Short mmCIF file of C-alpha atoms in Angstrom, two decimals:
data_model
loop_
_atom_site.label_atom_id
_atom_site.label_comp_id
_atom_site.label_asym_id
_atom_site.label_seq_id
_atom_site.Cartn_x
_atom_site.Cartn_y
_atom_site.Cartn_z
CA MET A 1 -6.38 -21.76 4.56
CA MET A 2 -9.45 -19.86 3.23
CA ALA A 3 -10.00 -18.01 6.26
CA TRP A 4 -6.62 -16.35 6.20
CA VAL A 5 -6.89 -15.13 2.70
CA VAL A 6 -10.12 -13.72 3.52
CA GLY A 7 -8.54 -12.16 6.87
CA PHE A 8 -5.63 -10.84 4.84
CA LEU A 9 -7.53 -9.14 2.26
CA MET A 10 -9.96 -7.71 4.70
CA ILE A 11 -7.03 -6.40 7.02
CA SER A 12 -5.11 -4.62 3.92
CA GLY A 13 -8.76 -3.35 2.65
CA GLY A 14 -9.03 -1.71 5.78
CA ILE A 15 -5.49 -0.50 5.99
CA PHE A 16 -5.74 0.96 2.42
CA CYS A 17 -8.86 2.67 3.46
CA LEU A 18 -7.44 4.36 6.72
CA ILE A 19 -4.45 5.48 4.63
CA ALA A 20 -6.86 7.16 2.26
CA SER A 21 -8.54 8.98 5.15
CA VAL A 22 -5.13 9.94 6.81
CA GLY A 23 -4.24 11.46 3.24
CA MET A 24 -7.62 13.28 3.03
CA LEU A 25 -6.34 14.89 6.64
CA ARG A 26 -2.89 15.68 6.11
CA LEU A 27 -2.17 16.53 2.47
CA PRO A 28 -1.98 20.09 1.77
CA ASP A 29 -4.51 21.34 -0.97
CA THR A 30 -7.76 19.91 -2.54
CA ILE A 31 -6.58 18.25 -5.55
CA ILE A 32 -3.59 16.68 -3.76
CA ARG A 33 -6.43 15.48 -1.26
CA MET A 34 -8.63 14.08 -4.11
CA HIS A 35 -5.70 12.00 -5.09
CA ALA A 36 -5.57 10.38 -1.92
CA ALA A 37 -9.54 9.91 -1.48
CA THR A 38 -9.81 8.50 -4.64
CA LYS A 39 -7.09 6.06 -5.55
CA ALA A 40 -6.48 4.70 -2.15
CA GLY A 41 -10.16 4.76 -1.36
CA ALA A 42 -11.22 2.91 -4.36
CA PHE A 43 -8.52 0.18 -3.80
CA GLY A 44 -9.30 -0.36 -0.46
CA GLY A 45 -13.17 -0.86 -1.34
CA GLY A 46 -12.21 -3.28 -4.08
CA LEU A 47 -10.04 -5.32 -1.82
CA MET A 48 -12.97 -5.74 0.70
CA PHE A 49 -15.35 -7.02 -1.87
CA LEU A 50 -12.73 -9.26 -3.05
CA ALA A 51 -12.47 -10.57 0.52
CA LEU A 52 -16.32 -10.83 0.46
CA ALA A 53 -15.94 -13.16 -2.68
CA ALA A 54 -13.47 -15.36 -1.10
CA PHE A 55 -15.52 -15.60 1.78
CA TYR A 56 -18.96 -16.82 0.72
CA MET A 57 -17.65 -18.62 -2.80
CA ASP A 58 -20.89 -19.06 -4.41
CA LEU A 59 -21.52 -17.98 -7.80
CA SER A 60 -23.87 -15.27 -7.23
CA THR A 61 -21.95 -13.51 -4.41
CA ILE A 62 -18.93 -13.67 -6.66
CA LEU A 63 -20.61 -12.25 -9.55
CA ARG A 64 -22.32 -9.35 -7.69
CA SER A 65 -18.98 -8.41 -5.57
CA PHE A 66 -17.25 -8.19 -8.93
CA ALA A 67 -20.04 -5.75 -10.35
CA ALA A 68 -19.51 -3.80 -7.42
CA ILE A 69 -15.64 -3.58 -7.79
CA LEU A 70 -16.31 -2.91 -11.62
CA PHE A 71 -18.74 0.17 -10.66
CA LEU A 72 -16.19 1.43 -8.15
CA LEU A 73 -13.44 1.55 -10.51
CA LEU A 74 -15.57 2.98 -13.14
CA THR A 75 -17.31 5.72 -11.03
CA ALA A 76 -14.26 6.88 -9.00
CA PRO A 77 -12.56 8.59 -11.81
CA VAL A 78 -15.64 10.00 -13.03
CA ALA A 79 -16.28 11.68 -9.84
CA ALA A 80 -12.81 12.69 -9.25
CA HIS A 81 -13.00 14.32 -12.88
CA LEU A 82 -16.03 16.30 -11.88
CA ILE A 83 -14.80 17.56 -8.74
CA GLY A 84 -11.51 18.40 -9.70
CA ARG A 85 -12.96 20.32 -12.52
CA ALA A 86 -15.57 22.09 -9.98
CA ALA A 87 -12.44 22.96 -7.74
CA TYR A 88 -10.23 24.26 -10.36
CA CYS A 89 -13.30 26.29 -11.75
CA THR A 90 -13.69 28.14 -8.31
CA ARG A 91 -10.26 28.65 -8.03
CA VAL A 92 -9.64 26.76 -4.99
CA GLN A 93 -6.19 27.67 -3.42
CA LEU A 94 -3.40 25.54 -4.53
CA SER A 95 -0.55 24.38 -2.43
CA GLU A 96 2.45 26.90 -1.69
CA ARG A 97 4.65 24.42 -3.57
CA THR A 98 2.96 24.00 -6.34
CA GLN A 99 5.29 24.41 -9.47
CA ILE A 100 3.34 24.36 -12.94
CA ASP A 101 -0.53 25.42 -13.13
CA GLU A 102 -0.58 24.17 -16.97
CA LEU A 103 -4.41 25.55 -16.95
CA ALA A 104 -3.49 28.97 -15.67
CA ASN A 105 -3.73 30.68 -18.96
CA VAL A 106 -6.05 28.86 -21.26
CA CYS A 107 -9.50 28.51 -19.16
CA ASP A 108 -12.17 30.95 -19.78
CA TRP A 109 -14.80 29.24 -17.56
CA CYS A 110 -13.36 30.73 -14.19
CA GLU A 111 -14.97 33.19 -11.91
CA GLN A 112 -12.37 36.15 -12.28
CA GLN A 113 -12.07 36.74 -16.06
CA SER A 114 -8.85 39.14 -15.07
CA ALA A 115 -7.40 36.49 -13.29
CA CYS A 116 -6.94 34.23 -16.38
CA GLU A 117 -6.52 36.75 -19.52
CA PRO A 118 -4.68 34.53 -22.24
CA ASP A 119 -0.97 35.06 -22.24
CA PRO A 120 -0.38 36.54 -25.73
CA ALA A 121 2.38 34.13 -26.77
CA PHE A 122 -0.24 31.21 -26.62
CA ILE A 123 -2.82 32.63 -28.99
CA GLU A 124 -2.90 31.35 -32.35
CA LYS A 125 -2.18 33.94 -34.94
CA PRO A 126 -4.05 33.77 -38.41
CA PRO A 127 -2.11 32.36 -41.04
CA GLU A 128 -0.63 35.19 -43.40
CA LYS A 129 -2.03 35.58 -47.01
CA SER A 130 0.56 34.64 -49.93
CA PHE A 131 -0.80 36.79 -52.51
CA MET B 1 -10.87 -22.11 14.13
CA GLU B 2 -11.61 -20.52 10.69
CA ASN B 3 -14.67 -18.82 12.08
CA THR B 4 -12.38 -17.24 15.06
CA ILE B 5 -10.09 -15.94 12.47
CA ILE B 6 -12.77 -14.50 10.29
CA THR B 7 -14.29 -12.78 13.28
CA PHE B 8 -11.22 -11.52 14.80
CA CYS B 9 -9.94 -9.96 11.19
CA ALA B 10 -13.38 -8.65 10.69
CA GLU B 11 -13.27 -6.79 14.30
CA ILE B 12 -10.02 -5.35 13.23
CA THR B 13 -11.02 -4.14 10.08
CA LEU B 14 -14.36 -2.65 11.59
CA ILE B 15 -11.91 -0.75 13.81
CA LEU B 16 -9.87 0.53 11.05
CA LEU B 17 -12.88 1.48 8.93
CA THR B 18 -14.55 3.66 11.79
CA LEU B 19 -10.87 5.21 12.35
CA ALA B 20 -10.85 6.25 8.47
CA ILE B 21 -14.71 7.47 8.81
CA PHE B 22 -13.90 9.41 11.69
CA PHE B 23 -10.38 11.17 9.93
CA ALA B 24 -12.74 11.75 6.88
CA PHE B 25 -15.22 13.36 9.09
CA ILE B 26 -12.99 15.97 10.80
CA ARG B 27 -12.01 16.60 6.99
CA LEU B 28 -15.77 16.94 6.08
CA CYS B 29 -16.15 19.45 9.16
CA MET B 30 -13.24 21.68 8.87
CA GLY B 31 -12.47 21.59 5.10
CA PRO B 32 -11.76 25.15 4.40
CA ASP B 33 -13.39 25.30 0.77
CA PRO B 34 -16.64 23.56 -0.29
CA ALA B 35 -14.95 21.45 -2.73
CA ASP B 36 -12.93 20.04 -0.10
CA ARG B 37 -15.95 18.97 1.54
CA ILE B 38 -17.37 17.50 -1.59
CA VAL B 39 -14.29 15.28 -1.67
CA ALA B 40 -14.48 14.29 2.03
CA LEU B 41 -18.07 13.46 1.73
CA ASP B 42 -17.13 11.23 -1.68
CA LEU B 43 -14.43 9.35 0.60
CA VAL B 44 -17.01 8.69 3.40
CA SER B 45 -19.40 7.34 0.98
CA VAL B 46 -16.63 4.88 -0.28
CA LEU B 47 -15.55 4.04 3.39
CA ILE B 48 -19.28 3.41 4.25
CA VAL B 49 -19.42 1.23 1.15
CA SER B 50 -16.41 -1.10 2.58
CA TYR B 51 -17.73 -0.62 5.86
CA LEU B 52 -20.93 -2.61 4.72
CA ALA B 53 -18.72 -5.41 3.04
CA ALA B 54 -16.71 -5.74 6.14
CA LEU B 55 -20.29 -6.00 8.18
CA SER B 56 -21.51 -8.60 5.60
CA ILE B 57 -18.69 -10.87 6.60
CA TYR B 58 -18.80 -9.90 10.31
CA THR B 59 -22.60 -10.90 10.44
CA GLY B 60 -22.61 -13.51 7.86
CA GLU B 61 -25.60 -11.86 6.18
CA LYS B 62 -25.55 -11.95 2.40
CA SER B 63 -28.04 -9.25 1.95
CA PHE B 64 -25.49 -6.34 2.96
CA LEU B 65 -23.84 -6.91 -0.22
CA ASP B 66 -27.17 -5.46 -2.27
CA VAL B 67 -26.87 -2.66 0.61
CA ALA B 68 -23.58 -1.74 -0.37
CA ILE B 69 -24.10 -2.02 -4.28
CA SER B 70 -27.24 0.41 -3.94
CA TYR B 71 -25.46 2.89 -1.67
CA ALA B 72 -22.58 3.07 -4.15
CA LEU B 73 -24.75 3.99 -6.78
CA ILE B 74 -26.84 6.55 -4.39
CA ALA B 75 -23.50 8.26 -3.38
CA PHE B 76 -21.99 8.45 -6.71
CA LEU B 77 -25.10 10.26 -7.87
CA GLY B 78 -24.91 12.44 -4.89
CA THR B 79 -21.35 13.40 -5.59
CA VAL B 80 -22.02 14.16 -9.40
CA ALA B 81 -24.86 16.44 -8.18
CA LEU B 82 -23.01 18.34 -5.71
CA ALA B 83 -19.94 19.00 -8.11
CA ARG B 84 -22.18 20.04 -10.89
CA PHE B 85 -23.65 22.34 -8.70
CA ARG B 86 -20.62 23.92 -7.30
CA GLU B 87 -19.53 24.23 -11.06
CA ARG B 88 -22.53 26.06 -12.07
CA LEU B 89 -22.11 28.39 -9.09
CA ALA B 90 -18.68 29.09 -10.52
CA ARG B 91 -19.79 29.71 -13.88
CA ARG B 92 -22.47 32.32 -12.69
CA GLY B 93 -20.64 35.91 -12.97
CA PRO B 94 -19.75 37.96 -9.69
CA ASP B 95 -23.15 39.51 -9.98
CA GLY B 96 -24.84 36.18 -9.53
CA LYS B 97 -26.89 36.33 -12.74
CA TYR B 98 -26.77 33.47 -15.16
CA PRO B 99 -25.77 33.98 -17.75
CA PRO B 100 -24.15 36.79 -16.41
CA GLU B 101 -24.19 40.17 -18.09
CA ASN B 102 -20.72 41.24 -18.24
CA GLY B 103 -19.63 38.26 -19.91
CA THR B 104 -17.38 36.68 -17.37
CA ALA B 105 -18.44 33.34 -17.89
CA ARG B 106 -19.19 31.51 -21.02
CA GLU B 107 -22.63 30.06 -22.21
CA ASP B 108 -23.29 26.98 -20.77
CA GLY B 109 -22.70 23.94 -23.18
CA LYS B 110 -21.57 26.08 -25.96
#
């Protein structure tokens, strides 16, 4: 019975990892690709560690594999945030189907300053003096 | 019986993970931007961690779990270092000096 659980967890983890890397290959743009890599990849790794815990069934292995899952789930968003920030900073080419680029007018740390002049409608005006 | 099932599933999983690493490696080679390569490298390291976990089930060797955990630590540090490096390159001005003379980038950390 336990063998079926281990096999199911392992194969579904492998399928999620494969989905992550197919998304890596097929999706149109760096930031969308990061979406596939981070979420599906971390989930596949977590399923694999769950299979490991179910396979050995002793305390030290279960604790270590849960620590590994926790570490994967903690580090994946941090790494994704840093990479996304670096990619946006370097003005990576966005997909043609991008509809909204909300940071286009607020960044002051990108490479070409002329490309991101602040929109005058968004600049905060100083309060008028009443006296 | 149980051993046969687990060995069979582990073989299938190892094949799937090898394919996945191969696809991510294609993106690593042909990524148009350096950021694509960093993302692909991150995915490859996560896939290698899963591969080590599957290998631990396949061979019945517990110590692969420790290898997987320490590899995950090192791979995270590598990804963070590469991303910071890329971002610091972006903060330099077009003239390559840091801080840039014509004020195209904000001073670091302020």
